[in-house]
Amino acid sequence: MMTKPILSLALAALVAPAVALAEQDYNEDLNARLPEEIRDAGSMIAVTNGSFPPYEFVEGREHTGATADLAQEIAQILRVEITHATVAGLPALLTGIGANRYQFAMGPVGDFPKRRDANDFVDWVQEYVVFAVQAGNPEGIVSLDTTCGKRIAVMSGGSAERVILAQSEKCEAEGQPAIEVQSYTDQPSSILSVRSDRADAFFSSQAPLTYFVQQSEGALELSAVGQSNGFPSLVQGAVVPKDSPLGPVLRDAFQILMDNGTYEEIMTKWGLENNMIDAPGINLGEAL
């Protein structure tokens, strides 16, 4: 019964100070390159799978965060309206885009070759994957190799879930207890499982975990920072249907925001300056 108030307060505490963003010039060339159905409608639907602070905060129909700010600027460049829809879990997001129920997701979503059968990724950020644990790290989780027999929360269908499941198999092959993998459809529920001692750690992207740790008032801390943790490199981005002309259009819109300083301004506003990349690209991610 207390979950909703706790999560609402947590998300409210993470809202960045209001910063007026620059108005973007309309780019007629990019608008002309949009898929015909988007150009004719003058709008497109961006789908999300819930709050992913500080990139996305979803409270009812309100979407804020770095992703929402970037989407607002891209909408001005393309002169289209971007509306938002929310689904439960990453698999539903990827399937919905691949099936053309939604035009795209701003993300960021991890870009891996295995996800590209039905989707393309327009990468605009780099990420790192670490653990959020209770203060003092009572279970001593300092690396993947120390997770055997532990209760680890992950996002359902995400890349961290695949890594932790593979680690569990490694644990068993080495004669150690398997990992109890707990899969959740959203970030707030995952972090709450650690705070309520239903999980020993949450294994996920460092940027949102940093924010959740900051708002925990000393109840949580990060662990295994500065290690690869099963990810040789991790770029994330927007998601579009496979071979859609929308992909190159979004890439070029991101390039405009990088060139004119708006991308850096937004990323810095949300404390993401260490997650910036030099240039956007399509399908830049490597295999795990």
C-alpha positions as semicolon CSV with decimal commas, in nm:
position;residue;x (nm);y (nm);z (nm)
1;M;0,000;0,000;0,000
2;M;0,298;0,235;0,055
3;T;0,463;0,173;-0,282
4;K;0,296;0,450;-0,482
5;P;0,370;0,735;-0,236
6;I;0,731;0,621;-0,197
7;L;0,787;0,606;-0,571
8;S;0,613;0,937;-0,635
9;L;0,828;1,111;-0,376
10;A;1,140;0,948;-0,514
11;L;1,069;1,066;-0,865
12;A;0,966;1,412;-0,755
13;A;1,296;1,451;-0,572
14;L;1,490;1,391;-0,891
15;V;1,347;1,670;-1,105
16;A;1,621;1,900;-1,232
17;P;1,597;2,278;-1,191
18;A;1,399;2,447;-1,467
19;V;1,627;2,568;-1,744
20;A;1,495;2,753;-2,048
21;L;1,600;2,570;-2,362
22;A;1,681;2,734;-2,693
23;E;1,420;2,743;-2,967
24;Q;1,525;2,525;-3,260
25;D;1,503;2,630;-3,624
26;Y;1,274;2,429;-3,850
27;N;1,472;2,207;-4,089
28;E;1,269;2,167;-4,406
29;D;1,506;1,906;-4,551
30;L;1,469;1,675;-4,251
31;N;1,092;1,718;-4,252
32;A;1,084;1,618;-4,621
33;R;1,278;1,300;-4,539
34;L;1,031;1,183;-4,274
35;P;0,820;0,876;-4,356
36;E;0,516;0,993;-4,550
37;E;0,264;0,885;-4,285
38;I;0,444;1,092;-4,019
39;R;0,479;1,394;-4,245
40;D;0,112;1,383;-4,343
41;A;-0,006;1,340;-3,984
42;G;0,231;1,604;-3,850
43;S;0,285;1,389;-3,543
44;M;0,443;1,068;-3,418
45;I;0,420;0,856;-3,106
46;A;0,723;0,797;-2,886
47;V;0,684;0,491;-2,663
48;T;0,850;0,436;-2,327
49;N;0,846;0,155;-2,073
50;G;0,825;0,381;-1,770
51;S;1,050;0,593;-1,555
52;F;1,424;0,570;-1,621
53;P;1,570;0,863;-1,424
54;P;1,717;1,102;-1,509
55;Y;1,640;1,026;-1,873
56;E;1,268;0,967;-1,823
57;F;1,027;1,045;-1,543
58;V;0,673;0,923;-1,611
59;E;0,401;1,046;-1,378
60;G;0,062;0,973;-1,530
61;R;0,064;1,141;-1,871
62;E;0,345;1,377;-1,781
63;H;0,690;1,298;-1,922
64;T;0,997;1,489;-1,804
65;G;1,371;1,430;-1,800
66;A;1,658;1,449;-2,047
67;T;1,473;1,238;-2,302
68;A;1,163;1,459;-2,291
69;D;1,376;1,772;-2,331
70;L;1,557;1,627;-2,632
71;A;1,229;1,512;-2,786
72;Q;1,090;1,864;-2,748
73;E;1,388;2,009;-2,936
74;I;1,372;1,746;-3,211
75;A;1,000;1,812;-3,255
76;Q;1,082;2,176;-3,328
77;I;1,351;2,082;-3,580
78;L;1,117;1,843;-3,764
79;R;0,803;2,055;-3,708
80;V;0,600;1,759;-3,586
81;E;0,420;1,691;-3,261
82;I;0,568;1,412;-3,050
83;T;0,321;1,243;-2,815
84;H;0,406;0,975;-2,561
85;A;0,274;0,627;-2,482
86;T;0,383;0,394;-2,203
87;V;0,399;0,013;-2,212
88;A;0,497;-0,244;-1,951
89;G;0,850;-0,364;-2,011
90;L;1,121;-0,340;-2,273
91;P;1,004;-0,642;-2,478
92;A;0,665;-0,475;-2,533
93;L;0,841;-0,154;-2,636
94;L;1,066;-0,323;-2,893
95;T;0,786;-0,542;-3,028
96;G;0,549;-0,247;-3,056
97;I;0,798;-0,046;-3,261
98;G;0,892;-0,343;-3,478
99;A;0,522;-0,401;-3,548
100;N;0,470;-0,029;-3,629
101;R;0,226;0,029;-3,342
102;Y;0,452;0,316;-3,238
103;Q;0,680;0,522;-3,459
104;F;0,980;0,518;-3,227
105;A;1,122;0,534;-2,874
106;M;1,355;0,813;-2,770
107;G;1,506;0,578;-2,517
108;P;1,781;0,549;-2,440
109;V;1,765;0,175;-2,500
110;G;2,073;-0,046;-2,509
111;D;2,191;-0,113;-2,865
112;F;2,296;-0,474;-2,924
113;P;2,308;-0,674;-3,251
114;K;2,057;-0,929;-3,117
115;R;1,795;-0,655;-3,094
116;R;1,830;-0,542;-3,454
117;D;1,621;-0,806;-3,632
118;A;1,316;-0,579;-3,626
119;N;1,462;-0,250;-3,504
120;D;1,739;0,000;-3,567
121;F;1,904;0,211;-3,297
122;V;1,995;0,578;-3,324
123;D;2,262;0,600;-3,056
124;W;2,301;0,923;-2,860
125;V;2,444;0,827;-2,521
126;Q;2,693;0,593;-2,354
127;E;2,615;0,410;-2,033
128;Y;2,775;0,191;-1,766
129;V;2,617;-0,091;-1,566
130;V;2,671;-0,123;-1,191
131;F;2,496;-0,243;-0,875
132;A;2,284;-0,050;-0,626
133;V;2,308;-0,217;-0,286
134;Q;2,205;-0,139;0,069
135;A;2,435;0,096;0,260
136;G;2,746;-0,083;0,378
137;N;2,701;-0,348;0,108
138;P;2,607;-0,620;0,360
139;E;2,616;-0,898;0,099
140;G;2,960;-0,797;-0,030
141;I;2,856;-0,759;-0,394
142;V;3,158;-0,595;-0,559
143;S;3,162;-0,767;-0,900
144;L;2,971;-1,018;-1,110
145;D;3,173;-1,299;-0,955
146;T;3,037;-1,210;-0,609
147;T;2,671;-1,245;-0,708
148;C;2,645;-1,625;-0,681
149;G;2,363;-1,720;-0,446
150;K;2,247;-1,359;-0,418
151;R;1,910;-1,200;-0,504
152;I;1,966;-0,966;-0,797
153;A;1,697;-0,739;-0,941
154;V;1,710;-0,652;-1,312
155;M;1,488;-0,498;-1,576
156;S;1,284;-0,764;-1,757
157;G;1,408;-0,821;-2,112
158;G;1,704;-0,588;-2,066
159;S;2,069;-0,652;-2,141
160;A;2,155;-0,664;-1,769
161;E;1,909;-0,951;-1,732
162;R;2,095;-1,149;-1,999
163;V;2,430;-1,081;-1,835
164;I;2,311;-1,183;-1,489
165;L;2,143;-1,500;-1,620
166;A;2,468;-1,597;-1,792
167;Q;2,654;-1,527;-1,469
168;S;2,411;-1,753;-1,282
169;E;2,493;-2,037;-1,521
170;K;2,863;-1,972;-1,461
171;C;2,805;-1,988;-1,086
172;E;2,639;-2,328;-1,113
173;A;2,907;-2,459;-1,351
174;E;3,166;-2,367;-1,087
175;G;2,972;-2,547;-0,814
176;Q;2,835;-2,233;-0,652
177;P;2,469;-2,144;-0,585
178;A;2,268;-1,998;-0,871
179;I;2,165;-1,634;-0,862
180;E;1,803;-1,561;-0,770
181;V;1,718;-1,333;-1,063
182;Q;1,424;-1,099;-0,999
183;S;1,294;-0,934;-1,317
184;Y;1,088;-0,615;-1,299
185;T;0,918;-0,406;-1,568
186;D;1,027;-0,065;-1,436
187;Q;1,316;0,101;-1,252
188;P;1,127;0,226;-0,942
189;S;0,994;-0,122;-0,859
190;S;1,342;-0,267;-0,902
191;I;1,509;-0,020;-0,668
192;L;1,226;-0,059;-0,416
193;S;1,301;-0,432;-0,400
194;V;1,648;-0,348;-0,266
195;R;1,524;-0,085;-0,023
196;S;1,266;-0,329;0,115
197;D;1,525;-0,611;0,142
198;R;1,354;-0,833;-0,114
199;A;1,665;-0,817;-0,333
200;D;2,032;-0,782;-0,242
201;A;2,116;-0,557;-0,538
202;F;1,974;-0,394;-0,849
203;F;2,196;-0,440;-1,157
204;S;2,131;-0,163;-1,407
205;S;2,256;0,152;-1,579
206;Q;2,472;0,375;-1,362
207;A;2,297;0,705;-1,439
208;P;1,953;0,612;-1,300
209;L;2,107;0,415;-1,013
210;T;2,313;0,720;-0,916
211;Y;1,993;0,923;-0,888
212;F;1,813;0,657;-0,686
213;V;2,110;0,634;-0,448
214;Q;2,118;1,012;-0,409
215;Q;1,751;1,026;-0,311
216;S;1,776;0,729;-0,070
217;E;1,913;0,948;0,213
218;G;2,201;0,712;0,279
219;A;2,004;0,388;0,254
220;L;2,171;0,277;-0,070
221;E;2,512;0,294;-0,236
222;L;2,669;0,202;-0,569
223;S;2,903;-0,093;-0,610
224;A;3,132;-0,230;-0,883
225;V;3,179;0,117;-1,033
226;G;3,459;0,143;-1,289
227;Q;3,434;-0,221;-1,400
228;S;3,302;-0,364;-1,727
229;N;3,055;-0,591;-1,540
230;G;2,989;-0,800;-1,850
231;F;2,960;-0,501;-2,086
232;P;3,270;-0,433;-2,301
233;S;3,101;-0,112;-2,419
234;L;2,747;0,014;-2,397
235;V;2,584;0,272;-2,619
236;Q;2,215;0,345;-2,602
237;G;1,974;0,534;-2,819
238;A;1,640;0,584;-2,984
239;V;1,465;0,288;-3,145
240;V;1,291;0,286;-3,485
241;P;1,149;0,010;-3,707
242;K;1,409;-0,177;-3,910
243;D;1,533;0,021;-4,213
244;S;1,291;0,307;-4,145
245;P;1,394;0,641;-4,300
246;L;1,311;0,788;-3,959
247;G;1,643;0,653;-3,828
248;P;1,871;0,876;-4,039
249;V;1,637;1,171;-3,981
250;L;1,666;1,135;-3,603
251;R;2,043;1,089;-3,631
252;D;2,075;1,414;-3,823
253;A;1,845;1,594;-3,580
254;F;2,062;1,479;-3,291
255;Q;2,366;1,602;-3,483
256;I;2,209;1,948;-3,507
257;L;2,154;1,950;-3,130
258;M;2,513;1,843;-3,073
259;D;2,651;2,105;-3,312
260;N;2,456;2,395;-3,160
261;G;2,524;2,301;-2,797
262;T;2,168;2,206;-2,701
263;Y;2,257;1,839;-2,647
264;E;2,535;1,932;-2,403
265;E;2,307;2,182;-2,228
266;I;2,035;1,922;-2,172
267;M;2,272;1,645;-2,068
268;T;2,446;1,877;-1,822
269;K;2,111;1,998;-1,686
270;W;2,028;1,639;-1,588
271;G;2,376;1,549;-1,458
272;L;2,458;1,333;-1,761
273;E;2,767;1,514;-1,891
274;N;2,977;1,197;-1,845
275;N;2,736;1,003;-2,066
276;M;2,765;1,222;-2,374
277;I;2,904;1,091;-2,703
278;D;3,084;1,290;-2,972
279;A;2,845;1,210;-3,256
280;P;2,520;1,016;-3,300
281;G;2,515;0,703;-3,511
282;I;2,302;0,411;-3,619
283;N;2,357;0,062;-3,476
284;L;2,690;0,142;-3,312
285;G;2,655;-0,109;-3,029
286;E;2,871;-0,417;-2,993
287;A;2,771;-0,772;-2,900
288;L;2,787;-0,870;-2,534
